[in-house]
């Protein structure tokens, strides 16, 4: 099934950008666009339409009239939901320190921290890490939000985003992700206020115990067919402006449990008159972790969870090597087990 082809048929009026493009090409394309719009206005000034006055809708003409702004050092608001998973958060914060704090990147961390029912004391561990980082770096901007109730990713992200300024550039991300300086540059280049939302295609690791015979990958940015796969149908990681998140309708906070809130947001973005930009980003890696699919999930969510879980085990090439070296499997293939059927 060609998902994107179906989307284009269903929503032909939308501009769904599904091409991979490097930073230089992106800059050149945008420069050409600006020059084209300027020439168009100079040549046909009488064709400029009046702006729509509807406060709840930003018209296409206003989108065209507004100049494109690209600020190399624009502040990025990391919005991160968390419940338990202390060691994973410790790794994430170390990555954040190396990429953002040591280099004095203009960033702000918004942490939505839930109580883990399996480990009620996990919050103190997180607060200790945050305080250590505060003491070490005067440029560490962080806000910790503690919602009531059970963990819900959509609710957490919506709550965290609501605490950010309307013109804030948001990077909605999970603690499972590793990122590089280059990925932050691509976020700034690929997200355009009132015009474009960026859903990066991230690289997802296979189980390192199958690939490396180790509990963790020796290099989270090693990209190969054996080490992982591109999540073409993953929409959980997104960057957009706070005002644009509100414009498309935000997260559906009625969705609970694993998944689906990201697909719902992507669908809203596609149906809007904003451009959806997708590109494989080698600087964004989803670090492997075991996936547990709750039996209490609704059927569609459980199916999505099980499919995601199956994808993380091992690649086809490594699996073929396993089977090729498995004598029991060879014997099974050699048996005339299909005779008489």
Coordinates of C-alpha atoms in Angstrom, one line a residue:
X1 CA 0.0 0.0 0.0
X2 CA 1.4 3.4 -1.0
X3 CA 0.3 5.5 2.0
X4 CA 1.4 8.8 0.5
X5 CA -0.2 8.2 -2.8
X6 CA -3.5 7.6 -1.0
X7 CA -3.0 10.8 1.0
X8 CA -2.4 12.8 -2.2
X9 CA -5.6 11.3 -3.8
X10 CA -7.6 12.1 -0.7
X11 CA -6.2 15.6 -0.1
X12 CA -5.1 16.8 -3.6
X13 CA -5.3 20.5 -2.4
X14 CA -2.5 20.0 0.1
X15 CA 1.2 20.4 -0.6
X16 CA 2.7 17.2 0.8
X17 CA 6.5 17.4 0.3
X18 CA 7.9 13.9 0.2
X19 CA 11.4 14.4 -1.1
X20 CA 14.8 14.0 0.5
X21 CA 16.9 17.2 0.2
X22 CA 20.1 18.4 1.8
X23 CA 20.6 21.7 3.6
X24 CA 22.2 23.5 0.7
X25 CA 19.5 22.5 -1.8
X26 CA 16.8 23.6 0.7
X27 CA 18.4 27.0 1.1
X28 CA 18.7 27.5 -2.6
X29 CA 15.1 26.4 -3.2
X30 CA 13.8 28.9 -0.6
X31 CA 15.9 31.7 -2.0
X32 CA 14.5 31.1 -5.4
X33 CA 11.0 31.0 -4.0
X34 CA 11.5 34.4 -2.3
X35 CA 12.9 35.9 -5.5
X36 CA 10.0 34.5 -7.5
X37 CA 7.4 36.0 -5.1
X38 CA 9.1 39.4 -5.2
X39 CA 9.2 39.4 -9.0
X40 CA 5.6 38.4 -9.1
X41 CA 4.5 41.2 -6.9
X42 CA 6.5 43.8 -8.8
X43 CA 5.1 42.6 -12.1
X44 CA 1.5 42.2 -11.1
X45 CA 0.8 44.6 -8.1
X46 CA -2.8 44.8 -9.0
X47 CA -3.3 41.1 -8.4
X48 CA -2.6 41.3 -4.7
X49 CA -5.7 40.2 -2.8
X50 CA -7.0 41.6 0.5
X51 CA -6.1 39.6 3.6
X52 CA -8.8 37.5 5.2
X53 CA -10.0 38.9 8.5
X54 CA -10.9 35.5 10.1
X55 CA -8.9 35.3 13.3
X56 CA -9.2 31.6 13.4
X57 CA -7.8 31.0 10.0
X58 CA -4.6 32.2 8.3
X59 CA -5.4 32.6 4.6
X60 CA -3.2 31.3 1.8
X61 CA -2.6 34.9 0.7
X62 CA -1.2 35.9 4.1
X63 CA 1.1 32.9 3.9
X64 CA 2.4 34.1 0.6
X65 CA 2.7 37.7 1.7
X66 CA 4.7 36.9 4.9
X67 CA 8.4 36.8 4.2
X68 CA 10.4 33.7 5.0
X69 CA 12.6 34.0 8.0
X70 CA 15.6 31.7 8.6
X71 CA 17.5 32.4 11.8
X72 CA 20.6 30.2 12.2
X73 CA 20.6 30.6 16.0
X74 CA 16.8 30.5 16.7
X75 CA 16.0 29.0 20.0
X76 CA 14.6 25.5 20.0
X77 CA 12.2 24.3 22.7
X78 CA 12.7 20.6 23.4
X79 CA 9.4 19.2 24.7
X80 CA 10.1 15.8 26.3
X81 CA 7.5 13.6 28.1
X82 CA 8.9 11.2 30.7
X83 CA 7.7 8.6 33.2
X84 CA 10.4 6.5 34.9
X85 CA 13.1 5.2 32.5
X86 CA 15.8 6.9 34.6
X87 CA 18.9 5.6 32.8
X88 CA 17.4 6.4 29.4
X89 CA 16.8 10.0 30.5
X90 CA 20.4 10.1 31.9
X91 CA 21.7 9.1 28.4
X92 CA 19.4 11.7 26.8
X93 CA 20.6 14.5 29.1
X94 CA 24.2 13.6 28.5
X95 CA 23.5 13.9 24.7
X96 CA 21.7 17.2 25.4
X97 CA 24.7 18.4 27.4
X98 CA 27.3 17.5 24.7
X99 CA 25.3 18.9 21.7
X100 CA 23.6 21.9 23.3
X101 CA 25.1 23.1 26.6
X102 CA 28.8 22.6 25.9
X103 CA 28.4 24.4 22.5
X104 CA 26.1 27.0 24.0
X105 CA 23.2 26.2 21.5
X106 CA 20.1 28.4 22.0
X107 CA 17.8 25.8 23.4
X108 CA 15.2 25.3 26.1
X109 CA 14.2 22.0 27.7
X110 CA 10.6 21.5 28.8
X111 CA 10.3 18.3 30.7
X112 CA 6.8 16.8 31.4
X113 CA 7.5 14.5 34.3
X114 CA 5.0 11.9 35.4
X115 CA 5.2 9.6 38.5
X116 CA 6.1 6.1 37.5
X117 CA 3.7 3.7 39.3
X118 CA 6.4 1.0 39.2
X119 CA 9.0 3.4 40.8
X120 CA 7.5 6.3 42.7
X121 CA 11.0 7.5 43.7
X122 CA 12.1 7.9 40.1
X123 CA 11.2 11.6 40.1
X124 CA 13.9 12.4 42.7
X125 CA 16.5 10.8 40.4
X126 CA 15.4 13.1 37.6
X127 CA 15.4 16.2 39.8
X128 CA 18.9 15.3 41.0
X129 CA 20.2 15.1 37.4
X130 CA 18.5 18.3 36.4
X131 CA 19.9 20.1 39.5
X132 CA 23.4 18.8 38.7
X133 CA 23.2 20.2 35.2
X134 CA 21.9 23.5 36.5
X135 CA 24.9 23.8 38.8
X136 CA 27.3 23.0 36.0
X137 CA 25.9 25.2 33.3
X138 CA 24.5 28.7 33.7
X139 CA 23.0 28.5 30.2
X140 CA 20.8 25.5 31.1
X141 CA 17.2 26.6 30.6
X142 CA 14.8 24.0 31.9
X143 CA 11.2 23.8 33.1
X144 CA 9.8 20.7 34.7
X145 CA 6.0 20.2 34.6
X146 CA 4.4 17.6 36.8
X147 CA 0.9 16.7 35.5
X148 CA -1.6 14.7 37.5
X149 CA -2.9 11.3 36.5
X150 CA -1.5 8.4 34.4
X151 CA 1.1 9.0 31.7
X152 CA -0.3 9.9 28.3
X153 CA 2.1 11.1 25.5
X154 CA -0.4 13.3 23.7
X155 CA -1.6 15.0 26.9
X156 CA 2.0 15.4 28.0
X157 CA 3.2 17.0 24.7
X158 CA 0.1 19.3 24.5
X159 CA 0.7 20.4 28.2
X160 CA 4.4 21.1 27.5
X161 CA 3.7 23.0 24.3
X162 CA 1.1 25.2 26.1
X163 CA 3.8 26.5 28.4
X164 CA 5.9 27.8 25.5
X165 CA 5.5 31.1 23.7
X166 CA 3.3 31.3 20.7
X167 CA 6.2 32.0 18.4
X168 CA 8.4 29.2 19.9
X169 CA 10.0 26.7 17.6
X170 CA 9.1 23.3 19.2
X171 CA 10.9 20.1 18.9
X172 CA 8.6 17.4 20.2
X173 CA 10.8 14.4 21.0
X174 CA 11.2 11.3 23.2
X175 CA 14.0 10.4 25.6
X176 CA 14.7 7.4 23.3
X177 CA 16.2 9.7 20.7
X178 CA 19.8 10.6 20.1
X179 CA 20.5 13.7 18.1
X180 CA 23.4 15.8 16.6
X181 CA 24.2 19.5 16.0
X182 CA 23.4 19.0 12.3
X183 CA 19.9 17.7 13.2
X184 CA 19.2 21.0 15.1
X185 CA 20.3 22.9 12.0
X186 CA 17.9 20.9 9.8
X187 CA 15.1 21.6 12.3
X188 CA 15.7 25.3 12.0
X189 CA 15.9 25.1 8.2
X190 CA 12.9 22.8 7.7
X191 CA 10.4 24.4 10.0
X192 CA 8.7 27.6 8.7
X193 CA 6.2 29.5 10.8
X194 CA 2.8 29.7 9.2
X195 CA 4.0 27.6 6.3
X196 CA 5.8 24.3 7.0
X197 CA 5.8 21.5 9.6
X198 CA 8.8 19.1 9.7
X199 CA 8.2 15.4 10.4
X200 CA 11.8 14.0 10.1
X201 CA 12.2 10.4 9.1
X202 CA 14.4 9.0 11.9
X203 CA 16.7 5.9 11.9
X204 CA 15.6 3.2 14.3
X205 CA 18.1 0.7 15.7
X206 CA 17.6 -3.1 15.7
X207 CA 18.1 -5.1 18.9
X208 CA 21.8 -4.7 19.5
X209 CA 21.9 -8.1 21.2
X210 CA 21.1 -9.6 17.7
X211 CA 23.4 -7.3 15.7
X212 CA 26.4 -6.8 18.0
X213 CA 25.9 -9.4 20.8
X214 CA 25.9 -6.4 23.2
X215 CA 23.2 -4.7 25.3
X216 CA 23.8 -1.4 23.5
X217 CA 25.0 -0.2 20.1
X218 CA 28.6 1.0 20.1
X219 CA 27.6 3.9 17.8
X220 CA 24.0 5.2 17.7
X221 CA 24.7 7.0 14.4
X222 CA 26.0 4.0 12.5
X223 CA 23.5 3.7 9.6
X224 CA 23.4 0.4 7.7
X225 CA 20.9 -2.3 6.7
X226 CA 22.2 -4.5 9.5
X227 CA 22.1 -1.9 12.3
X228 CA 18.6 -0.5 11.8
X229 CA 15.9 0.8 9.5
X230 CA 14.3 4.2 8.5
X231 CA 10.9 4.8 10.1
X232 CA 9.1 6.0 7.0
X233 CA 5.8 5.5 8.7
X234 CA 6.8 7.0 12.1
X235 CA 5.4 10.5 12.9
X236 CA 6.2 10.8 16.6
X237 CA 9.1 13.2 16.2
X238 CA 8.0 16.6 14.9
X239 CA 9.1 20.2 14.8
X240 CA 6.7 23.1 14.4
X241 CA 5.9 26.4 15.8
X242 CA 3.6 26.6 18.8
X243 CA 1.1 28.8 16.9
X244 CA 1.0 26.2 14.1
X245 CA 0.3 23.4 16.5
X246 CA -2.7 25.3 17.8
X247 CA -3.7 26.2 14.2
X248 CA -4.0 22.5 13.1
X249 CA -5.8 21.5 16.2
X250 CA -3.1 20.1 18.5
X251 CA -2.9 16.6 20.0
X252 CA -6.0 14.6 20.6
X253 CA -5.8 14.3 24.4
X254 CA -8.6 11.6 24.5
X255 CA -6.1 9.1 23.0
X256 CA -4.5 7.0 25.8
X257 CA -2.0 4.1 25.8
X258 CA 0.6 3.3 23.2
X259 CA 0.7 5.3 19.9
X260 CA -1.9 6.7 17.5
X261 CA -1.7 10.3 18.8
X262 CA 1.2 10.9 16.4
X263 CA -0.7 9.6 13.4
X264 CA -3.7 11.8 14.3
X265 CA -1.5 14.9 14.5
X266 CA 0.1 14.0 11.1
X267 CA -3.3 13.6 9.6
X268 CA -4.3 17.0 10.9
X269 CA -1.2 18.6 9.4
X270 CA -1.8 17.0 6.0
X271 CA -5.4 18.3 6.0
X272 CA -4.3 21.8 6.8
X273 CA -3.0 24.3 4.3
X274 CA 0.5 24.0 5.8
X275 CA 3.2 22.1 3.9
X276 CA 4.2 18.8 5.5
X277 CA 8.0 18.3 4.9
X278 CA 9.6 14.9 5.4
X279 CA 13.2 14.0 5.0
X280 CA 15.5 11.2 6.3
X281 CA 17.7 12.7 9.0
X282 CA 21.0 10.8 9.7
X283 CA 21.4 12.9 12.9
X284 CA 18.2 11.5 14.5
X285 CA 18.4 7.9 15.9
X286 CA 15.8 6.1 17.8
X287 CA 17.8 4.0 20.3
X288 CA 16.6 0.5 20.7
X289 CA 14.5 -0.4 23.7
X290 CA 12.1 -3.3 24.3
X291 CA 8.5 -2.7 23.3
X292 CA 5.8 -3.9 25.6
X293 CA 2.3 -4.0 24.1
X294 CA -0.5 -3.9 26.7
X295 CA -3.3 -6.4 26.1
X296 CA -5.7 -3.6 27.2
X297 CA -4.9 -1.5 24.1
X298 CA -7.7 -1.0 21.6
X299 CA -7.3 -3.3 18.6
X300 CA -5.8 -0.7 16.2
X301 CA -3.3 0.5 18.7
X302 CA -2.3 -3.0 19.7
X303 CA -1.8 -3.9 16.0
X304 CA 0.4 -0.8 15.5
X305 CA 2.4 -1.7 18.7
X306 CA 3.0 -5.3 17.7
X307 CA 4.1 -4.3 14.2
X308 CA 6.5 -1.7 15.6
X309 CA 7.8 -4.4 18.0
X310 CA 8.4 -6.9 15.2
X311 CA 10.4 -4.3 13.2
X312 CA 12.9 -3.8 16.0
X313 CA 14.2 -7.4 16.2
X314 CA 16.7 -7.8 13.4
X315 CA 17.2 -6.9 9.7
X316 CA 16.6 -9.3 6.8
X317 CA 20.3 -9.8 6.1
X318 CA 21.2 -10.7 9.7
X319 CA 18.1 -12.9 9.9
X320 CA 19.2 -14.8 6.8
X321 CA 22.6 -15.4 8.3
X322 CA 21.0 -16.8 11.4
X323 CA 18.9 -19.2 9.5
X324 CA 21.8 -20.2 7.2
X325 CA 23.8 -21.2 10.2
X326 CA 20.9 -23.0 12.0
X327 CA 21.2 -26.7 11.4
X328 CA 17.6 -27.4 12.7
X329 CA 16.3 -25.0 10.1
X330 CA 18.3 -26.6 7.3
X331 CA 17.0 -30.0 8.3
X332 CA 13.4 -28.6 8.3
X333 CA 13.9 -27.3 4.8
X334 CA 15.4 -30.6 3.6
X335 CA 12.4 -32.7 4.8
X336 CA 9.7 -33.6 2.2
X337 CA 7.2 -32.1 4.6
X338 CA 4.9 -30.8 1.9
X339 CA 4.6 -34.1 0.1
X340 CA 1.0 -35.4 -0.3
X341 CA -0.5 -31.9 0.4

